[in-house]
PDB file of C-alpha atoms in Angstrom:
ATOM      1  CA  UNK U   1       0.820 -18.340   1.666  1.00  0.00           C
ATOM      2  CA  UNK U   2       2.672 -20.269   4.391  1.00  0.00           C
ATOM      3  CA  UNK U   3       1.925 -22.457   7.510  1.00  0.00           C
ATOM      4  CA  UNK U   4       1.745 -21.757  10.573  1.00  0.00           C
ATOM      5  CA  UNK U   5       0.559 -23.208  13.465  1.00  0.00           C
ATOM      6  CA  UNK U   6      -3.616 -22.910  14.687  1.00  0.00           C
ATOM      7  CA  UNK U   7      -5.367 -23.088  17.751  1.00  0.00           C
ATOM      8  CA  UNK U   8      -6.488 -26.563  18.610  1.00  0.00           C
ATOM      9  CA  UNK U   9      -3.903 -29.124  18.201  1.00  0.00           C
ATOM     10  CA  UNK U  10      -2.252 -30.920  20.829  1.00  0.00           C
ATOM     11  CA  UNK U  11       0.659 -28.927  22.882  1.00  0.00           C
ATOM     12  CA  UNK U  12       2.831 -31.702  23.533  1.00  0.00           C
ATOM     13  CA  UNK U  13       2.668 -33.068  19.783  1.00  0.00           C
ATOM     14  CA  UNK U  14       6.712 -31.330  18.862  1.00  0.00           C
ATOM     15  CA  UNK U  15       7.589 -29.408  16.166  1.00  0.00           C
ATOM     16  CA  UNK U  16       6.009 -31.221  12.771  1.00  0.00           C
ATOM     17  CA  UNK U  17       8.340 -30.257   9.962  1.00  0.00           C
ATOM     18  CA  UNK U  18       6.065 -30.088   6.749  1.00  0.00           C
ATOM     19  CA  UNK U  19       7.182 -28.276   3.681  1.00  0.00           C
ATOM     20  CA  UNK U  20       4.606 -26.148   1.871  1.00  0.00           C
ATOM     21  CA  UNK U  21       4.853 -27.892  -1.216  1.00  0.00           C
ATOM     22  CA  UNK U  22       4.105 -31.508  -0.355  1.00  0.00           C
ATOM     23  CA  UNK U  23       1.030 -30.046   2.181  1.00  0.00           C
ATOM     24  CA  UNK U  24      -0.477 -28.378  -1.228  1.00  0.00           C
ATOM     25  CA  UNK U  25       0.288 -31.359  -4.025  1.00  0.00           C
ATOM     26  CA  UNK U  26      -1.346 -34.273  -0.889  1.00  0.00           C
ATOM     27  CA  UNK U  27      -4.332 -31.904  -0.163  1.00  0.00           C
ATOM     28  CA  UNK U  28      -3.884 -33.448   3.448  1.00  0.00           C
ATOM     29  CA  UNK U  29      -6.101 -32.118   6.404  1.00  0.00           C
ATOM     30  CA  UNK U  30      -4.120 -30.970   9.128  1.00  0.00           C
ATOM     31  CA  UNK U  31      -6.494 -30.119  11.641  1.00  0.00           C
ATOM     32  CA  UNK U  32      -3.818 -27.859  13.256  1.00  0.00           C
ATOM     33  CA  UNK U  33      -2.372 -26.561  10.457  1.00  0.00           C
ATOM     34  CA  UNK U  34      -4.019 -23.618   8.612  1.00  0.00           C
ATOM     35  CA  UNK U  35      -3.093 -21.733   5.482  1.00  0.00           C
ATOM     36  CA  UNK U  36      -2.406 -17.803   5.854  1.00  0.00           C
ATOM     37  CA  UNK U  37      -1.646 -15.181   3.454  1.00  0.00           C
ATOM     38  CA  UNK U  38       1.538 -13.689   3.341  1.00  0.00           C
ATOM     39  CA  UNK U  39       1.468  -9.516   3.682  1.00  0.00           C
ATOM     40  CA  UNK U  40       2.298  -9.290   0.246  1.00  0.00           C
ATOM     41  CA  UNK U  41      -0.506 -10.919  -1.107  1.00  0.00           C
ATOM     42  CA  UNK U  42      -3.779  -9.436  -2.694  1.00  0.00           C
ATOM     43  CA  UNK U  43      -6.562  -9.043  -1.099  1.00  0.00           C
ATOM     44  CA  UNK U  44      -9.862 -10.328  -2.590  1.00  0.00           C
ATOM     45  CA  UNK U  45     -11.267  -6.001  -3.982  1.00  0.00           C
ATOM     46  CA  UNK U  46      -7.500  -5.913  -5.245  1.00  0.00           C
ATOM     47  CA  UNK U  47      -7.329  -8.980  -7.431  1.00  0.00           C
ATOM     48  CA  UNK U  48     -11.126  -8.180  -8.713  1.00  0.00           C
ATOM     49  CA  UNK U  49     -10.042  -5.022  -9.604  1.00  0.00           C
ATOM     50  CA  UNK U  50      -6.818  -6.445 -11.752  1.00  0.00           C
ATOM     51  CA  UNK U  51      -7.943  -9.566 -12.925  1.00  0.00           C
ATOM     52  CA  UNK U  52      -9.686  -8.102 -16.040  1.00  0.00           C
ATOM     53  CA  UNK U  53      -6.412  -6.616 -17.364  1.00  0.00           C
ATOM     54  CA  UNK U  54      -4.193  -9.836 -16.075  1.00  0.00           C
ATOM     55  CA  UNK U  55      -6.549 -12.209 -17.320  1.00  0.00           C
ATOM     56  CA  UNK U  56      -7.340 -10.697 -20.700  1.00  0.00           C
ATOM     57  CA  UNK U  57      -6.204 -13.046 -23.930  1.00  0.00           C
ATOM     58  CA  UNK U  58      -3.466 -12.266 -25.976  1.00  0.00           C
ATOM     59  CA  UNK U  59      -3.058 -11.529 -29.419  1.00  0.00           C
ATOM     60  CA  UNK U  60      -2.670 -15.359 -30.345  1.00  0.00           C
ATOM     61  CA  UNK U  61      -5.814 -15.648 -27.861  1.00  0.00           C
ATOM     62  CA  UNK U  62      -4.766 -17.697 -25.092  1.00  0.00           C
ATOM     63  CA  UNK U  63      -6.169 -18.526 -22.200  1.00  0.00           C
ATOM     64  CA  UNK U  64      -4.681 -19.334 -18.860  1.00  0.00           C
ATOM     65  CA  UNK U  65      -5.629 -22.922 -17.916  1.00  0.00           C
ATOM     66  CA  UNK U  66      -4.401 -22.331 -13.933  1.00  0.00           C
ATOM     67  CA  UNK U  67      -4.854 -20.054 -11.605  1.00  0.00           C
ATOM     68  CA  UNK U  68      -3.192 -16.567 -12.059  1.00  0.00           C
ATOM     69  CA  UNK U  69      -3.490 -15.425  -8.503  1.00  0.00           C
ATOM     70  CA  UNK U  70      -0.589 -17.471  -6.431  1.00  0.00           C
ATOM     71  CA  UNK U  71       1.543 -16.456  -9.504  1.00  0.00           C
ATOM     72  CA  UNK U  72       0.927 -12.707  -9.338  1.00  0.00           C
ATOM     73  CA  UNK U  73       1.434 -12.620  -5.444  1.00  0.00           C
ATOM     74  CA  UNK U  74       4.187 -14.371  -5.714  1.00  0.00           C
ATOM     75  CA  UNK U  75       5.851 -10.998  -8.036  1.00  0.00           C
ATOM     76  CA  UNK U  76       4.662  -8.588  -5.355  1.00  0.00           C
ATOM     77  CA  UNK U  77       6.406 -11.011  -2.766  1.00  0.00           C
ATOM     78  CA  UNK U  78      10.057 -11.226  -4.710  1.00  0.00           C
ATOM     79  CA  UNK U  79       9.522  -6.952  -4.814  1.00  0.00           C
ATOM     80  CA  UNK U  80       8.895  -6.400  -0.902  1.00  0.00           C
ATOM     81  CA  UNK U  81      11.186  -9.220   0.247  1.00  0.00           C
ATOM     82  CA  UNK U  82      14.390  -8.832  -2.451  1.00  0.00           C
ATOM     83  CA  UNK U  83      14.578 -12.401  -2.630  1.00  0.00           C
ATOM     84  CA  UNK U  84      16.276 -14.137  -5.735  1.00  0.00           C
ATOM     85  CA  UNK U  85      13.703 -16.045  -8.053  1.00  0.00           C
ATOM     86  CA  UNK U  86      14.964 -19.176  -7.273  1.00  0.00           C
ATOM     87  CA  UNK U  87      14.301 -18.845  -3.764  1.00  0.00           C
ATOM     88  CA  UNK U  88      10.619 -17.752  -4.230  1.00  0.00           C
ATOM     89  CA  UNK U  89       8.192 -20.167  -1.715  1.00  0.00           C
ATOM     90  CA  UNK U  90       6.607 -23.166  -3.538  1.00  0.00           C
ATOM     91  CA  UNK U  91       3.367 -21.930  -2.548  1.00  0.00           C
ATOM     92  CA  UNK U  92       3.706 -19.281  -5.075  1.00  0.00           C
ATOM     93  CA  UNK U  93       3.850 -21.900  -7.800  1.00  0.00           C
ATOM     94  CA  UNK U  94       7.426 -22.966  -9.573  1.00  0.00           C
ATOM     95  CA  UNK U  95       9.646 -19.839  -9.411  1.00  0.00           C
ATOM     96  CA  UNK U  96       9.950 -20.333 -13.335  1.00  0.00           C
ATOM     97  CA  UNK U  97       6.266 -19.654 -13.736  1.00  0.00           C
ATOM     98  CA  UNK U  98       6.038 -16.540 -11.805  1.00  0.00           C
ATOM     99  CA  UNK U  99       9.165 -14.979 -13.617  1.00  0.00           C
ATOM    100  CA  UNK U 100       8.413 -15.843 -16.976  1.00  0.00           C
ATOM    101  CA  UNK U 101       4.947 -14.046 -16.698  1.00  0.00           C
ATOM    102  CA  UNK U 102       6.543 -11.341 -15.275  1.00  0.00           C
ATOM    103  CA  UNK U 103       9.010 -10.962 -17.743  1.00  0.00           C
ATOM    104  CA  UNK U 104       6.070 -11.543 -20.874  1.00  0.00           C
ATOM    105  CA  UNK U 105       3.866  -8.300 -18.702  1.00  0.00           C
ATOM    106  CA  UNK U 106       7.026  -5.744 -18.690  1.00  0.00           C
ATOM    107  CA  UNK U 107       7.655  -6.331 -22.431  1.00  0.00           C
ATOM    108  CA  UNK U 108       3.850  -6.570 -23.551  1.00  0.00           C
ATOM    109  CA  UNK U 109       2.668  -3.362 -21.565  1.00  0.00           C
ATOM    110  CA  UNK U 110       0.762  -5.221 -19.201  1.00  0.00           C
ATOM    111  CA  UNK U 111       2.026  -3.494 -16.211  1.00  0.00           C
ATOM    112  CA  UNK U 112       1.366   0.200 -18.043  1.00  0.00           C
ATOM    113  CA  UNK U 113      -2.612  -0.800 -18.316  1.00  0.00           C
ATOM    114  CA  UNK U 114      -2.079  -1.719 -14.414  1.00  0.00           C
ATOM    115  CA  UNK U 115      -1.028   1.487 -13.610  1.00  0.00           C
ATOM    116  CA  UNK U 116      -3.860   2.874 -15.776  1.00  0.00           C
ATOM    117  CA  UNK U 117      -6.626   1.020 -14.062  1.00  0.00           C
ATOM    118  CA  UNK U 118      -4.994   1.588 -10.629  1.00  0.00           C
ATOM    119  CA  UNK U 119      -4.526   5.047 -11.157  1.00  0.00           C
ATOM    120  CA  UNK U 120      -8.083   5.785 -12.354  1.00  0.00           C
ATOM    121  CA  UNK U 121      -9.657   3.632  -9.363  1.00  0.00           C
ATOM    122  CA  UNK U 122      -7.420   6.047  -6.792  1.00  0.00           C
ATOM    123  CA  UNK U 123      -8.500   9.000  -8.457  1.00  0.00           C
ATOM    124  CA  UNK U 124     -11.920   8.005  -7.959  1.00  0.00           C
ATOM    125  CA  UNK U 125     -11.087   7.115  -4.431  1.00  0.00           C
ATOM    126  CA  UNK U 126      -9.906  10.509  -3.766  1.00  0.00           C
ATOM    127  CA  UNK U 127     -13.250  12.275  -4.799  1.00  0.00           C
ATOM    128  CA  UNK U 128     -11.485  13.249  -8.586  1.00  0.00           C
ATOM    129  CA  UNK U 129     -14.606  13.290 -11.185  1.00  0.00           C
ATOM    130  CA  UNK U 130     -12.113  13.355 -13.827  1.00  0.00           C
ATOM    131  CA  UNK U 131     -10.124   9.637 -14.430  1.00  0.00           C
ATOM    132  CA  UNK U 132      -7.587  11.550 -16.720  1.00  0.00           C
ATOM    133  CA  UNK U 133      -5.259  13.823 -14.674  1.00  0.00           C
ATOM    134  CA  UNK U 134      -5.733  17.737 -15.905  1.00  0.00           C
ATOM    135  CA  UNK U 135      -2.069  18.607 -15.061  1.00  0.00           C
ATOM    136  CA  UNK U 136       1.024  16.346 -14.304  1.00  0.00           C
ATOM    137  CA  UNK U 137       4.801  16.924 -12.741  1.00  0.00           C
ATOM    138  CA  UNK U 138       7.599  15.711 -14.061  1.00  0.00           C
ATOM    139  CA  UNK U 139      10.885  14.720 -12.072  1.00  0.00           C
ATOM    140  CA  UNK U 140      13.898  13.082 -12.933  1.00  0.00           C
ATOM    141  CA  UNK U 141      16.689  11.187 -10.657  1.00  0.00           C
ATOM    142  CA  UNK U 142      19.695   9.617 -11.085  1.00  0.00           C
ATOM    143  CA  UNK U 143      20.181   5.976  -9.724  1.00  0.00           C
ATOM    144  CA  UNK U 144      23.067   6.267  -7.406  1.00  0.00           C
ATOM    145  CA  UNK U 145      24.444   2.965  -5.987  1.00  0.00           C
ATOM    146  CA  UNK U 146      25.119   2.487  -2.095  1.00  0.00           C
ATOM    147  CA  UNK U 147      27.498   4.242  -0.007  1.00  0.00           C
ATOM    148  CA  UNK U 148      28.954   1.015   1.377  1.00  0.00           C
ATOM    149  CA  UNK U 149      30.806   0.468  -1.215  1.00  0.00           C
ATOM    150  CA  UNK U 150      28.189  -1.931  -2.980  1.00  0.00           C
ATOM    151  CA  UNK U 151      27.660  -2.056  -6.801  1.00  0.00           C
ATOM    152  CA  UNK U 152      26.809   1.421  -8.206  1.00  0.00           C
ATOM    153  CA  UNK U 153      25.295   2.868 -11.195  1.00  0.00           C
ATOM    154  CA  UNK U 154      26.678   5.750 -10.364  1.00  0.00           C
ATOM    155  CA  UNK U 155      29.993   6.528 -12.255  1.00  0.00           C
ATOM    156  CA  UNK U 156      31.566  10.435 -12.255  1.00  0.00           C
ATOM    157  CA  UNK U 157      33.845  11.244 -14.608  1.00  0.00           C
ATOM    158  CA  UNK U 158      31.983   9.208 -17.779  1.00  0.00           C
ATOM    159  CA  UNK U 159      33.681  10.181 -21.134  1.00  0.00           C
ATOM    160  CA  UNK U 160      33.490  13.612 -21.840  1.00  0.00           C
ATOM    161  CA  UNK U 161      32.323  14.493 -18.544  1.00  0.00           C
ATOM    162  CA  UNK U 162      29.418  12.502 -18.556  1.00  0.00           C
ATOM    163  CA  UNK U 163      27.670  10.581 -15.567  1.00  0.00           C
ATOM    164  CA  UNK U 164      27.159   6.802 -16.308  1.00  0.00           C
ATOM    165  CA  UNK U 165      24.505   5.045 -15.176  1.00  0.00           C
ATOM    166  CA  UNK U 166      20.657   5.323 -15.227  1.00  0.00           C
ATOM    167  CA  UNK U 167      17.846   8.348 -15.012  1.00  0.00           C
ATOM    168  CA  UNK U 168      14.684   7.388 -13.758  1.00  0.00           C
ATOM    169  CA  UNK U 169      11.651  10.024 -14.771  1.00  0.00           C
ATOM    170  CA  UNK U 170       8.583   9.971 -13.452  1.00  0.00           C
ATOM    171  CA  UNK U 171       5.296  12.000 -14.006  1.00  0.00           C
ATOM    172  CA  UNK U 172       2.791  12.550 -10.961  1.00  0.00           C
ATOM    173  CA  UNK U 173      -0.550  14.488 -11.046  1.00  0.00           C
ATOM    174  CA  UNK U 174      -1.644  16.841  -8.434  1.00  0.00           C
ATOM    175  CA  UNK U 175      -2.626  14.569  -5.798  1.00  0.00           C
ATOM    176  CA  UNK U 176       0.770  12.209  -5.741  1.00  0.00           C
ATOM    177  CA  UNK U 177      -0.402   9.807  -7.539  1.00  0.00           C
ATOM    178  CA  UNK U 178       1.906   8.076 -10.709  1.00  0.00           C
ATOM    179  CA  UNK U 179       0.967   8.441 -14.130  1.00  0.00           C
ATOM    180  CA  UNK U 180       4.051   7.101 -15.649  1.00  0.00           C
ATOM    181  CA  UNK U 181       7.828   5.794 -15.122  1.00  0.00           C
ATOM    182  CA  UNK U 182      10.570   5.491 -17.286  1.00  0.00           C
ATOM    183  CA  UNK U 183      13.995   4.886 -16.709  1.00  0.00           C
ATOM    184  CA  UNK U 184      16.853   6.133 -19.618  1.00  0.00           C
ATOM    185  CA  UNK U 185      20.464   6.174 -19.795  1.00  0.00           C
ATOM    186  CA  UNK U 186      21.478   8.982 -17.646  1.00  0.00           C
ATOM    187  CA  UNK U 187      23.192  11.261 -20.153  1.00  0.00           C
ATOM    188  CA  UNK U 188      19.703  11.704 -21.722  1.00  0.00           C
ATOM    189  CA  UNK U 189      18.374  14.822 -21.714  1.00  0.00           C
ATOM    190  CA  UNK U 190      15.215  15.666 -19.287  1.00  0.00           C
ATOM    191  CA  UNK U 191      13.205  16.847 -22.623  1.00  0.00           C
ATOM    192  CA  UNK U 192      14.015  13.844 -24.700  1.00  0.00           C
ATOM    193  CA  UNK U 193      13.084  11.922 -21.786  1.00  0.00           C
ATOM    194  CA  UNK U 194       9.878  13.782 -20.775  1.00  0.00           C
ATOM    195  CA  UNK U 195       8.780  12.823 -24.310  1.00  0.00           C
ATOM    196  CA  UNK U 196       9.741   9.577 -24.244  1.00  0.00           C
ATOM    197  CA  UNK U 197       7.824   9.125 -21.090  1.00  0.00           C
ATOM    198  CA  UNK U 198       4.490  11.249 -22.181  1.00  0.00           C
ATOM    199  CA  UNK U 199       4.393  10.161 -25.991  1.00  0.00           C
TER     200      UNK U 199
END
């Protein structure tokens, strides 16, 4: 969330520099002041519909004390804006927070029952009485870096002929929708990976 000026307050007042972090630790009424959610935040039917999987206990069975919900928009905020970690908005919580739980979901699966539950809801959305897709598609692409003469992962010539860098696969069902990512070195073959990705 961030601040931004309401209707109501006085026109004449100037420009009242306030940093997001000390108006959420002094819980200070600024009558002209309201909170608003950035575009990258959940709505209320999202977060009900991931909160089950996000909130579930682990295998040691603990339980989240705070509140999960600035800390997961706060990962959906770094993706849409490319901004570094350190750099994430206090309102999100301490940057620290947000990418150590999003480091502990991509290496615990957490964001492969996501895209279960998310895929299931669109299918339902899209009239599909079946939540498991009949028949998926299968592409593969090679990460190519910029033409600007950026970073690439993109190298010809590899040894042996071989193209360095990275293949992403990814397996769609008949309406679009994902059913599954993975990204492997990119002299893997596209059967070895289709396994990978489906097994």
């Amino acid at each position: 969330m961030m601040l931004r000026r309401g209707r109501g307050g006085p026109d004449g007042a100037g420009a009242l520099s306030l940093s997001v972090s000390l108006f959420l630790k002094s819980h200070a009424r600024l009558p002209n002041w309201v909170l608003v959610p950035y575009a990258t935040d959940l709505t209320d039917a999202q977060w009900d519909l991931l909160k089950p999987v996000l909130q579930s206990p682990g295998k040691r069975g603990r339980k989240f004390k705070d509140d999960l919900r600035p800390v997961v928009d706060g990962m959906p905020y770094v993706a849409h804006t490319g901004c570094q970690w350190r750099y994430l908005p206090e309102s999100f919580g301490p940057w620290t927070r947000v990418w150590s739980q999003f480091r502990r979901w991509s290496r615990n699966g957490t964001w492969a029952r996501l895209l279960a539950v998310l895929h299931k809801a669109a299918r339902r959305a899209a009239g599909r009485t079946e939540e498991i897709p009949s028949m998926v598609v299968v592409d593969s692409h090679l990460a190519r870096g910029s033409s600007n003469g950026g970073a690439t992962f993109h190298d010809r010539g590899g040894p042996y002929g071989r193209t360095l860098g990275a293949k992403r696969v990814v397996a769609v069902d008949v309406t679009g929708l994902p059913v599954g990512a993975v990204v492997v070195p990119a002299s893997t073959h596209e059967n070895d990976a289709t396994a990978q990705l489906l097994g």
